[in-house]
Each structure stands twice: as C-alpha cells, then as structure tokens.
Short mmCIF file of C-alpha atoms in Angstrom, two decimals:
data_model
loop_
_atom_site.label_atom_id
_atom_site.label_comp_id
_atom_site.label_asym_id
_atom_site.label_seq_id
_atom_site.Cartn_x
_atom_site.Cartn_y
_atom_site.Cartn_z
CA MET A 1 84.20 99.11 101.35
CA THR A 2 81.32 98.52 99.32
CA ALA A 3 82.60 98.78 96.36
CA LEU A 4 85.56 96.46 96.68
CA CYS A 5 82.72 93.94 98.03
CA GLY A 6 80.96 94.82 94.59
CA ALA A 7 83.73 94.11 93.18
CA LEU A 8 84.70 91.19 94.18
CA GLN A 9 81.81 90.03 93.39
CA ASP A 10 82.25 91.02 89.96
CA ASP A 11 82.74 87.20 87.78
CA ALA A 12 84.94 89.60 85.45
CA VAL A 13 87.09 90.66 88.74
CA ARG A 14 89.72 88.05 89.49
CA LEU A 15 92.63 90.28 90.89
CA LEU A 16 92.03 93.45 92.49
CA THR A 17 95.07 95.38 93.83
CA LEU A 18 94.23 97.86 96.46
CA THR A 19 97.25 100.59 95.94
CA GLY A 20 98.38 103.76 98.03
CA PRO A 21 101.03 104.98 99.98
CA GLY A 22 102.59 103.53 103.12
CA GLY A 23 100.35 104.01 106.15
CA VAL A 24 97.19 104.52 104.32
CA GLY A 25 95.16 101.77 104.88
CA LYS A 26 95.68 98.95 102.51
CA THR A 27 95.71 96.59 105.24
CA ARG A 28 93.82 97.33 107.23
CA LEU A 29 90.72 97.87 104.33
CA ALA A 30 91.81 94.55 102.69
CA LEU A 31 91.23 93.20 105.98
CA GLU A 32 87.68 94.62 106.66
CA VAL A 33 86.82 93.60 102.96
CA ALA A 34 87.73 89.92 103.34
CA ALA A 35 86.09 89.70 106.63
CA GLY A 36 82.77 90.76 105.10
CA ALA A 37 83.36 88.12 102.12
CA LEU A 38 84.22 85.07 104.34
CA GLY A 39 80.61 83.98 103.40
CA GLN A 40 81.00 84.14 100.10
CA TYR A 41 84.11 82.02 99.40
CA PRO A 42 83.08 78.30 100.63
CA ASP A 43 86.95 77.21 100.43
CA GLY A 44 88.03 79.99 102.55
CA VAL A 45 89.62 83.35 102.66
CA TYR A 46 93.46 83.18 103.34
CA PHE A 47 95.76 86.14 104.14
CA VAL A 48 98.85 85.87 103.09
CA ASP A 49 101.61 88.13 104.70
CA LEU A 50 104.71 89.18 102.08
CA SER A 51 106.47 92.13 104.44
CA VAL A 52 108.79 89.71 105.25
CA LEU A 53 109.89 88.74 101.77
CA ASP A 54 112.41 90.35 99.91
CA ASP A 55 112.74 87.58 97.36
CA PRO A 56 110.08 87.15 94.69
CA THR A 57 110.67 83.10 94.13
CA LEU A 58 109.33 82.75 97.49
CA VAL A 59 105.63 83.91 97.24
CA LEU A 60 104.87 80.58 96.00
CA SER A 61 106.32 79.09 99.13
CA ALA A 62 104.61 81.76 101.14
CA ILE A 63 101.21 80.70 99.53
CA SER A 64 101.85 77.51 99.88
CA THR A 65 102.71 77.69 103.83
CA VAL A 66 99.56 79.64 104.50
CA LEU A 67 97.16 76.80 102.21
CA GLY A 68 98.80 74.19 104.24
CA VAL A 69 100.30 72.61 100.85
CA ARG A 70 103.84 70.82 100.53
CA GLY A 71 106.31 71.04 97.70
CA VAL A 72 109.33 71.72 96.05
CA GLY A 73 110.77 73.88 93.22
CA SER A 74 108.21 73.19 90.09
CA GLU A 75 106.16 70.54 91.59
CA LEU A 76 105.04 73.14 93.91
CA VAL A 77 103.07 75.40 91.34
CA ASP A 78 101.61 72.11 89.52
CA ARG A 79 100.70 70.52 93.44
CA LEU A 80 99.60 74.23 94.55
CA THR A 81 97.38 74.33 90.99
CA SER A 82 95.70 70.58 91.74
CA VAL A 83 95.07 70.97 95.37
CA LEU A 84 93.16 74.58 94.27
CA SER A 85 91.72 72.69 91.32
CA GLY A 86 87.97 73.29 91.72
CA GLN A 87 87.67 75.42 95.06
CA HIS A 88 86.23 78.71 95.17
CA LEU A 89 88.28 81.02 97.79
CA LEU A 90 89.45 84.17 98.20
CA LEU A 91 93.57 84.87 98.51
CA VAL A 92 94.95 88.33 100.33
CA LEU A 93 98.38 89.22 99.16
CA ASP A 94 99.56 91.78 101.73
CA ASN A 95 102.28 94.14 100.97
CA PHE A 96 102.94 93.05 97.17
CA GLU A 97 105.42 96.18 96.10
CA ARG A 98 108.36 94.10 97.94
CA VAL A 99 108.18 90.94 95.35
CA LEU A 100 106.61 92.85 92.19
CA ASP A 101 108.85 90.11 89.98
CA ALA A 102 106.16 87.83 91.22
CA SER A 103 103.46 89.60 89.38
CA GLN A 104 103.50 86.80 86.50
CA VAL A 105 103.33 84.16 89.05
CA ILE A 106 100.21 85.35 90.64
CA SER A 107 99.08 85.71 86.65
CA ASP A 108 99.77 82.70 85.98
CA LEU A 109 97.88 81.01 89.20
CA LEU A 110 94.76 82.62 88.34
CA ILE A 111 94.57 81.16 85.17
CA LYS A 112 95.24 77.67 86.50
CA VAL A 113 92.86 78.12 89.32
CA PRO A 114 89.46 79.93 87.93
CA GLY A 115 87.65 79.74 91.20
CA MET A 116 90.33 81.92 92.92
CA LYS A 117 90.22 85.51 93.38
CA VAL A 118 93.34 87.40 94.61
CA LEU A 119 92.99 90.95 96.71
CA VAL A 120 96.08 92.67 96.63
CA THR A 121 97.66 95.33 98.83
CA SER A 122 100.54 97.28 97.27
CA ARG A 123 102.42 100.51 96.41
CA THR A 124 102.28 99.93 93.54
CA PRO A 125 100.20 97.89 91.11
CA LEU A 126 100.71 94.62 89.54
CA HIS A 127 100.39 95.84 85.96
CA VAL A 128 99.24 92.19 85.11
CA TYR A 129 96.44 91.66 82.58
CA GLY A 130 93.01 91.20 83.73
CA GLU A 131 94.35 93.56 87.32
CA ARG A 132 91.28 95.81 88.62
CA GLU A 133 93.34 98.76 90.33
CA TYR A 134 91.36 100.25 93.40
CA PRO A 135 93.66 103.64 94.36
CA LEU A 136 93.51 104.86 98.25
CA SER A 137 94.04 108.16 98.77
CA PRO A 138 95.46 109.39 101.99
CA LEU A 139 93.05 110.18 105.11
CA PRO A 140 92.43 113.66 105.15
CA VAL A 141 93.71 116.01 108.07
CA PRO A 142 92.66 119.01 109.62
CA ASP A 143 94.05 122.38 107.45
CA PRO A 144 96.97 123.97 110.00
CA ALA A 145 95.53 126.96 109.58
CA HIS A 146 92.82 126.26 110.84
CA PHE A 147 93.47 123.49 113.49
CA PRO A 148 90.25 122.82 115.68
CA GLN A 149 90.01 122.50 119.00
CA ALA A 150 90.86 118.63 120.60
CA GLU A 151 87.75 116.90 121.09
CA GLU A 152 86.49 118.30 117.66
CA THR A 153 89.59 116.07 116.28
CA ASN A 154 88.07 112.84 116.77
CA GLN A 155 85.93 113.49 113.33
CA PHE A 156 88.96 113.06 111.49
CA ASP A 157 90.10 109.54 110.56
CA ALA A 158 93.93 110.15 110.05
CA ILE A 159 93.81 111.36 114.06
CA ARG A 160 91.71 108.46 115.04
CA LEU A 161 93.90 106.12 113.15
CA PHE A 162 97.00 107.75 114.55
CA ILE A 163 95.78 107.65 118.02
CA GLU A 164 94.69 104.44 117.37
CA ARG A 165 98.44 103.36 116.26
CA ALA A 166 100.11 105.12 118.98
CA GLN A 167 98.01 103.65 121.61
CA ALA A 168 99.02 100.46 120.36
CA VAL A 169 102.45 101.11 121.35
CA LYS A 170 102.23 102.87 124.65
CA PRO A 171 98.80 102.44 125.73
#
C-alpha cells in the first residue's frame, strides 16, 4: 500500500495499473489505496466497476454515470472532459481486462484532463503510454508437505482471505 500511495503522489504517474491473476486481491488493494488517498483529491475519488461490461464502447458511459455526467456518442467525450477540466480527482477502474480495447480511450481522457489520475485493476496491463504497472503475486500459502496446525494457519494471508470470503457466503 505504501508503494502504491507513493506512486500516486508522484506527479509523473497518471495511470497506475495493478495487475495479477484473478483472486489475488487487486480490487481490495485498490479500494484500500483509494480510501487512503481521499484527502489528496479535493474533487473526489470515484470507483467504476467494469466487471458487468463486455463491450469496450461502454466504458465512457460507465465512467460518466459514476461521475454524474450526461451525454451521448461523441458529445459524451466533450461533455466529460469539459466537466472534469480543472478538477483534481482519482478514478478507480476495476476489472479492466474485460474491456481492454478501451485502453486508448482512457489514455486520451488522461491527456484531456490533466488533473485526473487513474488507478486500474486488470489481469493484464493496458499497454498505453505513461502507464506504470504494479504486478501483484498470489498470496503465500503453507507448504502442503509441512502444513501447520490449525491454530497457526491464520498467519497466512491467503488462508485468512479464504476464511473471510467463505464466511461472507456462509456465516
């Protein structure tokens, strides 16, 4: 978290992408980083869930909806950049791997809105100019050959996360 917060404070970093396999904790980490950065962005921190999209042409609409900006077609880009012009905000785009063909749209938006930073979660990088990738590895798990006693398993983040998720489904 410290490294990511530091990267977002760097003026040279406008697009930060958390990459890694599914279930590694990209969304959770991005939300923690965004919560920690609330005070740094006077115009807000916005979360856009892209997991429900499979059409890259809908990414701008999803962003606009979250930001409360109305418009259609090419008017939407102009309206969005007009509204965001001069604002200092962080946009968190979650599950971008579903709409990778919209990468250039995000790059163009960053050019048009200089006060905006974007934190992306994706299984793969966007591969656009200026992107800083931060790869996440899976959480460590116990060695199956030397599995610890049950009371010692809570020292592993992967097991704690599994238990948390399992209890959320079936308390």
